[in-house]
Coordinates of C-alpha atoms and ligand atoms in Angstrom, one line a residue:
M1 CA 110.6 223.7 -88.9
N2 CA 113.3 225.6 -86.9
S3 CA 114.5 223.3 -84.2
L4 CA 112.9 223.7 -80.8
K5 CA 115.7 221.7 -79.1
G6 CA 116.6 223.1 -75.7
K7 CA 113.7 225.5 -75.8
S8 CA 110.7 226.0 -73.5
F9 CA 107.1 225.9 -74.7
L10 CA 105.5 228.8 -72.8
K11 CA 103.0 230.4 -75.2
L12 CA 102.2 230.1 -78.9
L13 CA 103.2 233.7 -79.5
D14 CA 106.8 232.6 -79.1
L15 CA 106.6 230.1 -82.0
T16 CA 106.5 230.6 -85.8
P17 CA 103.7 229.1 -87.8
A18 CA 106.2 226.6 -89.2
Q19 CA 107.2 225.5 -85.7
I20 CA 103.5 225.1 -84.7
G21 CA 102.8 223.2 -87.9
G22 CA 105.8 221.0 -87.3
L23 CA 104.7 220.1 -83.8
I24 CA 101.2 219.2 -85.1
D25 CA 102.7 217.0 -87.9
A26 CA 105.1 215.3 -85.4
A27 CA 102.1 214.6 -83.1
A28 CA 100.3 213.0 -86.0
A29 CA 103.3 210.8 -86.7
F30 CA 103.7 209.9 -83.0
K31 CA 99.9 209.0 -83.0
K32 CA 100.4 206.7 -86.0
M33 CA 103.4 205.0 -84.4
K34 CA 101.4 204.5 -81.2
K35 CA 98.4 203.0 -83.0
E36 CA 100.7 200.7 -85.0
G37 CA 102.6 199.6 -81.8
I38 CA 105.9 201.0 -83.0
P39 CA 108.1 201.9 -80.0
H40 CA 109.2 205.6 -80.0
K41 CA 111.5 206.1 -77.0
Y42 CA 113.0 209.3 -78.4
C43 CA 113.9 210.7 -75.0
E44 CA 115.2 207.6 -73.2
G45 CA 116.7 208.3 -69.7
K46 CA 115.4 211.8 -69.2
N47 CA 113.7 212.8 -66.0
I48 CA 110.9 215.4 -65.9
A49 CA 109.0 217.1 -63.2
L50 CA 105.2 217.7 -63.5
V51 CA 104.3 220.6 -61.2
F52 CA 100.6 221.1 -60.8
E53 CA 99.3 224.0 -58.6
K54 CA 95.8 223.4 -60.1
T55 CA 94.0 220.1 -60.6
S56 CA 94.0 218.2 -63.9
T57 CA 92.9 215.0 -65.5
R58 CA 93.9 215.3 -69.2
T59 CA 97.1 217.3 -69.0
R60 CA 98.6 215.3 -66.2
C61 CA 97.7 212.0 -67.8
A62 CA 98.9 213.2 -71.2
F63 CA 102.3 214.2 -69.8
E64 CA 102.7 211.0 -67.8
V65 CA 101.7 208.6 -70.7
A66 CA 103.7 210.6 -73.2
A67 CA 106.7 210.6 -71.0
A68 CA 106.5 206.8 -70.5
D69 CA 106.1 206.3 -74.3
L70 CA 109.2 208.4 -74.9
G71 CA 111.2 206.5 -72.4
M72 CA 111.3 209.2 -69.7
H73 CA 110.6 209.1 -66.0
P74 CA 108.0 211.7 -64.8
V75 CA 107.7 212.9 -61.2
Y76 CA 104.4 214.4 -60.2
L77 CA 104.2 217.3 -57.7
D78 CA 100.6 217.8 -56.7
P79 CA 98.9 221.2 -55.7
K80 CA 99.6 220.7 -52.0
S81 CA 102.8 218.7 -51.5
S82 CA 105.6 221.0 -52.8
Q83 CA 107.1 224.0 -51.1
M84 CA 106.8 226.1 -54.2
G85 CA 105.4 229.6 -53.7
K86 CA 104.5 229.0 -50.0
K87 CA 107.9 228.3 -48.4
E88 CA 110.2 228.6 -51.4
S89 CA 110.2 231.3 -54.1
I90 CA 109.8 230.5 -57.7
P91 CA 113.4 231.3 -58.6
D92 CA 114.7 229.0 -55.8
T93 CA 112.4 226.2 -56.7
A94 CA 113.3 226.5 -60.4
R95 CA 117.1 226.3 -59.6
V96 CA 116.5 223.2 -57.5
L97 CA 114.3 221.4 -60.1
G98 CA 116.7 222.5 -62.9
R99 CA 119.5 220.6 -61.1
M100 CA 117.6 217.3 -60.9
F101 CA 115.3 217.3 -64.0
D102 CA 115.8 217.6 -67.7
G103 CA 112.5 219.3 -68.2
I104 CA 109.6 220.8 -66.2
E105 CA 105.9 221.0 -66.8
Y106 CA 104.0 223.7 -64.9
R107 CA 100.3 224.3 -64.4
G108 CA 99.2 227.1 -62.2
Y109 CA 98.3 230.8 -62.0
G110 CA 100.1 233.7 -63.6
Q111 CA 102.0 233.4 -66.9
E112 CA 104.9 235.2 -65.2
I113 CA 105.4 232.1 -63.0
V114 CA 106.0 229.7 -65.9
E115 CA 108.2 232.3 -67.6
E116 CA 110.2 232.7 -64.3
L117 CA 110.6 228.9 -64.0
A118 CA 112.0 228.8 -67.4
E119 CA 114.4 231.7 -66.8
Y120 CA 115.8 230.2 -63.6
S121 CA 115.7 226.5 -64.1
K122 CA 117.7 226.6 -67.4
V123 CA 115.9 223.5 -68.6
P124 CA 113.0 223.4 -71.0
V125 CA 109.7 224.3 -69.3
W126 CA 106.3 223.4 -70.8
N127 CA 103.2 225.5 -69.9
G128 CA 100.4 223.1 -68.8
L129 CA 98.0 226.0 -68.3
T130 CA 98.2 229.4 -66.8
N131 CA 95.5 232.0 -66.2
E132 CA 96.5 233.6 -69.5
F133 CA 97.4 230.7 -71.8
H134 CA 96.9 227.0 -72.4
P135 CA 99.2 226.3 -75.4
T136 CA 99.4 222.5 -75.4
Q137 CA 95.6 222.4 -75.6
I138 CA 95.6 224.4 -78.8
L139 CA 98.0 222.0 -80.5
A140 CA 95.6 219.2 -79.6
D141 CA 92.7 221.2 -80.9
F142 CA 94.5 222.0 -84.2
L143 CA 95.5 218.4 -84.7
T144 CA 91.9 217.4 -84.3
I145 CA 90.7 220.1 -86.7
K146 CA 93.3 218.9 -89.3
E147 CA 92.1 215.4 -88.9
Y148 CA 88.5 216.4 -89.6
F149 CA 89.0 219.2 -92.2
G150 CA 92.4 218.4 -93.7
T151 CA 93.9 221.9 -93.2
L152 CA 93.9 224.8 -90.8
S153 CA 94.3 227.8 -93.1
G154 CA 91.0 229.6 -93.6
K155 CA 89.0 227.4 -91.2
K156 CA 86.5 229.4 -89.1
L157 CA 86.5 228.8 -85.4
V158 CA 84.0 230.6 -83.2
Y159 CA 84.8 230.7 -79.5
M160 CA 81.7 231.3 -77.3
G161 CA 82.0 232.5 -73.8
D162 CA 84.7 234.1 -71.6
A163 CA 87.2 235.0 -74.3
R164 CA 89.5 236.9 -72.0
Y165 CA 90.9 233.9 -70.3
N166 CA 93.4 231.1 -71.1
M167 CA 91.3 229.3 -73.8
G168 CA 90.0 232.4 -75.6
N169 CA 93.4 234.0 -75.6
S170 CA 95.3 230.9 -76.8
L171 CA 92.8 230.1 -79.5
M172 CA 93.0 233.6 -80.8
V173 CA 96.8 233.5 -80.9
G174 CA 96.8 230.0 -82.5
C175 CA 94.3 231.0 -85.2
A176 CA 96.2 234.2 -85.9
K177 CA 99.5 232.2 -86.3
M178 CA 97.9 229.5 -88.5
G179 CA 96.0 231.8 -90.9
M180 CA 92.6 230.9 -89.6
H181 CA 89.3 232.8 -89.1
F182 CA 88.8 233.4 -85.4
V183 CA 85.6 234.8 -83.9
A184 CA 85.3 235.7 -80.2
C185 CA 81.5 235.7 -79.5
A186 CA 80.6 237.1 -76.1
P187 CA 79.4 240.3 -74.5
K188 CA 82.0 243.0 -75.0
K189 CA 83.4 242.9 -71.5
Y190 CA 84.5 239.2 -72.2
F191 CA 86.5 240.1 -75.3
P192 CA 90.3 239.5 -75.1
D193 CA 92.6 242.1 -73.8
K194 CA 93.3 244.9 -76.3
T195 CA 97.1 244.5 -76.1
L196 CA 96.9 240.9 -77.0
V197 CA 94.4 241.6 -79.8
D198 CA 96.7 244.1 -81.3
E199 CA 99.6 241.7 -81.1
C200 CA 97.5 239.0 -82.8
L201 CA 96.3 241.5 -85.5
K202 CA 100.0 242.1 -86.4
V203 CA 100.5 238.3 -86.7
A204 CA 97.2 238.0 -88.8
A205 CA 98.5 240.7 -91.2
E206 CA 101.3 238.3 -92.0
T207 CA 99.5 235.0 -92.1
G208 CA 96.2 236.1 -93.7
A209 CA 94.2 235.2 -90.6
V210 CA 90.9 237.0 -89.9
L211 CA 90.0 238.0 -86.3
E212 CA 86.5 239.1 -85.4
F213 CA 84.7 240.1 -82.2
I214 CA 80.9 239.7 -82.4
E215 CA 78.3 240.0 -79.7
D216 CA 75.4 238.3 -81.5
P217 CA 75.7 234.4 -81.4
E218 CA 73.7 233.7 -84.6
T219 CA 75.6 236.2 -86.6
A220 CA 78.9 234.9 -85.3
V221 CA 78.4 231.2 -86.0
K222 CA 77.2 231.3 -89.6
G223 CA 79.5 229.1 -91.7
A224 CA 81.7 228.1 -88.8
H225 CA 83.7 224.9 -89.1
V226 CA 84.1 224.8 -85.3
I227 CA 82.1 226.2 -82.4
Y228 CA 84.3 226.0 -79.3
T229 CA 83.4 226.7 -75.8
D230 CA 84.9 226.4 -72.3
V231 CA 83.6 226.6 -68.7
W232 CA 82.2 230.0 -67.6
V233 CA 84.2 230.0 -64.4
S234 CA 87.8 228.9 -64.6
M235 CA 90.0 227.2 -62.0
G236 CA 91.2 229.7 -59.3
E237 CA 88.3 232.1 -59.8
P238 CA 86.1 232.9 -56.8
A239 CA 82.7 231.2 -56.5
E240 CA 81.0 234.7 -56.2
V241 CA 81.4 235.2 -60.0
W242 CA 79.0 232.4 -60.9
K243 CA 75.9 234.5 -60.8
E244 CA 77.2 237.2 -63.0
R245 CA 78.7 234.7 -65.5
I246 CA 75.4 232.7 -65.7
D247 CA 73.5 236.0 -66.3
D248 CA 76.0 237.2 -68.9
L249 CA 76.8 234.0 -70.7
T250 CA 73.6 232.0 -70.9
P251 CA 72.8 233.5 -74.3
Y252 CA 76.2 232.1 -75.4
R253 CA 75.5 228.5 -74.5
V254 CA 76.1 226.2 -77.4
T255 CA 72.7 224.7 -78.4
K256 CA 71.4 222.6 -81.2
K257 CA 69.8 225.7 -82.7
L258 CA 73.1 227.4 -82.9
L259 CA 74.8 224.4 -84.4
D260 CA 72.0 224.3 -87.1
V261 CA 72.6 228.0 -87.8
A262 CA 76.3 227.3 -88.3
G263 CA 75.6 224.6 -90.8
N264 CA 76.1 220.8 -91.3
Q265 CA 79.9 221.1 -91.6
C266 CA 80.2 222.5 -88.1
K267 CA 81.9 220.5 -85.3
F268 CA 81.6 221.1 -81.6
M269 CA 84.8 221.4 -79.5
H270 CA 85.6 221.9 -75.8
C271 CA 88.8 221.6 -73.9
L272 CA 87.0 219.8 -71.1
P273 CA 85.9 219.3 -68.4
A274 CA 82.4 220.5 -69.5
F275 CA 79.2 221.2 -67.6
H276 CA 76.6 219.6 -69.8
D277 CA 74.5 217.6 -67.3
L278 CA 74.0 217.1 -63.6
K279 CA 76.5 214.3 -63.2
T280 CA 79.1 216.5 -61.4
E281 CA 79.2 218.0 -57.9
T282 CA 79.5 221.5 -59.3
G283 CA 76.7 220.9 -61.9
K284 CA 74.4 219.8 -59.1
E285 CA 75.3 222.8 -56.9
I286 CA 74.6 225.2 -59.7
F287 CA 71.3 223.5 -60.5
D288 CA 70.3 223.8 -56.8
K289 CA 71.2 227.4 -56.7
F290 CA 70.3 228.7 -60.2
G291 CA 68.0 226.0 -61.6
I292 CA 70.0 225.4 -64.8
D293 CA 70.7 221.8 -65.9
C294 CA 73.7 222.6 -68.1
M295 CA 76.0 225.6 -68.6
E296 CA 78.2 226.4 -71.6
V297 CA 76.8 223.5 -73.7
T298 CA 73.6 221.5 -73.8
D299 CA 73.8 217.7 -73.3
E300 CA 72.2 217.3 -76.7
V301 CA 75.1 219.1 -78.4
F302 CA 77.8 217.5 -76.2
E303 CA 76.5 214.0 -77.1
S304 CA 75.8 214.8 -80.7
E305 CA 77.5 213.5 -83.9
A306 CA 79.0 216.9 -84.3
S307 CA 80.9 216.7 -81.0
I308 CA 84.5 215.7 -81.4
V309 CA 85.6 216.5 -77.8
F310 CA 87.0 213.0 -77.1
D311 CA 89.2 213.0 -80.2
E312 CA 90.4 216.3 -78.9
A313 CA 91.1 214.9 -75.5
E314 CA 93.1 211.9 -76.9
N315 CA 95.1 214.3 -79.0
R316 CA 96.4 216.1 -75.9
M317 CA 98.7 213.1 -75.3
H318 CA 100.0 212.9 -78.9
T319 CA 100.7 216.7 -79.1
I320 CA 102.3 216.9 -75.6
K321 CA 104.5 214.0 -76.7
A322 CA 105.6 216.1 -79.7
V323 CA 106.2 219.2 -77.5
M324 CA 108.5 217.3 -75.1
A325 CA 110.3 215.4 -77.9
A326 CA 110.9 218.7 -79.7
S327 CA 112.7 220.1 -76.6
F328 CA 115.1 217.2 -76.4
C329 CA 115.6 215.9 -79.9
D330 CA 117.4 217.1 -83.1
S331 CA 114.7 215.8 -85.3
L332 CA 111.1 214.6 -84.9
P333 CA 109.1 212.0 -86.9
E334 CA 107.2 213.6 -89.8
Ligands
CP1 N1 91.7 220.4 -70.9 C1 92.4 220.3 -69.8 O1 93.5 220.9 -69.7 O2 92.0 219.3 -69.0 P1 92.5 219.1 -67.5 O3 92.2 220.3 -66.7 O4 91.8 217.8 -67.1 O5 94.0 218.9 -67.6
NVA2 N1 89.5 227.9 -68.6 C1 89.6 226.6 -68.0 C2 90.4 225.7 -68.8 C3 90.5 224.3 -68.3 C4 91.2 223.4 -69.2 C5 90.3 226.8 -66.6 O1 91.3 227.5 -66.6 O2 89.9 226.3 -65.6

C-alpha cells in the first residue's frame, strides 16, 4: 500500500482501496502478535492526545490500549475538562497540541473540526467519530467481515436505520471503496445525502461495488452476508427526536424474522452501544415513555449465534493500532 506515514486519518474517502486493505491486513498481523504475546512497540516514545467531546467506551479504550502496546504515552482530554471550542478556538488548540504531541485523536461534532485540527496541528490527526463519519469503526467492521467470510469484495452488507449519519455514511463509503454490495434500508428521508451518494457511485464505478437504497426490509436483506444497525438517535442529537425516530424506524428493527429472510449465512453487526434490552438508563426511559423493550435490534438477535458484535468491538483495538502505527512508521506488519 502507499505509505500513510505522516498522514491523518479523517475519512475513508481520502484513502485508496489498497491503503484501506493494507490497514486491515496490518491490524490482523498486530492481532496475531498480541495473541501470541509478541511485543510490538512500533511507536516507542511518541506522545498522543485523545480529545473526546462526546462520551466513549470502545474508542477511548481502543486508543489507550493500542497506544500502550505500541510503546506510546496517551493523554486523555475528556468532554468537559479542556478549553477547546469554549474558551479557545480549534486552530489555537490545534497549534498548542501540535507542539506537545506527535498525534491527536478527536471525537466530537462536525467533520470540519477534525479537518481543521489536522490542518493547524501539523501532526497526524485520527477521526474517532464525527457527526458525519466514523472511519476507525469501519476498519474494525471490515476486519471482522474478513475473519468470517474470507474476503470483502462482493459481500452484501445491509444497513438498517438512520443511514444519513456517521455509521450509514461511513459504511457506504467503505463498501464502495472495497467493491462490496451496500444496501441502505430505511424510509427515504433517512437515505444518505445525495452529494455523498454521488461521490460513492463514482468510486463504485471503479471498484465494482454495488450501492442500493431500498425501503422494504424483507426485499433489502435477501442474501445479505451482514445486517448492520446502529442506534436510532445518535450522540449530540436532541431528545425530542426520539418519538419520530421510533415511529419511523420500528419497521427497520433487526428481528429474527428478518435474519431468517436474509438466510443462514447472515451475521448481525452493530458498532455498539446497542439498545436491545432494558438494562440501560435510556432503555428504561424509552420503555416508560413509549412501551418498547428494545429499539434497533431485538435481544434475541443480539444474543444469537449470528451476532458477531463482540468480535467487532475487540477489533476496534487492533485496527486503531494499525491506523496509528501507519501514521508513524515506514512499514507495518503484514
Ligand atoms: N462504537 C463506538 O464508537 O463505541 P464508543 O462510543 O463506546 O466509543
Ligand atoms: N451513530 C452513533 C454511533 C456511535 C458509535 C452516534 O454517533 O452516537
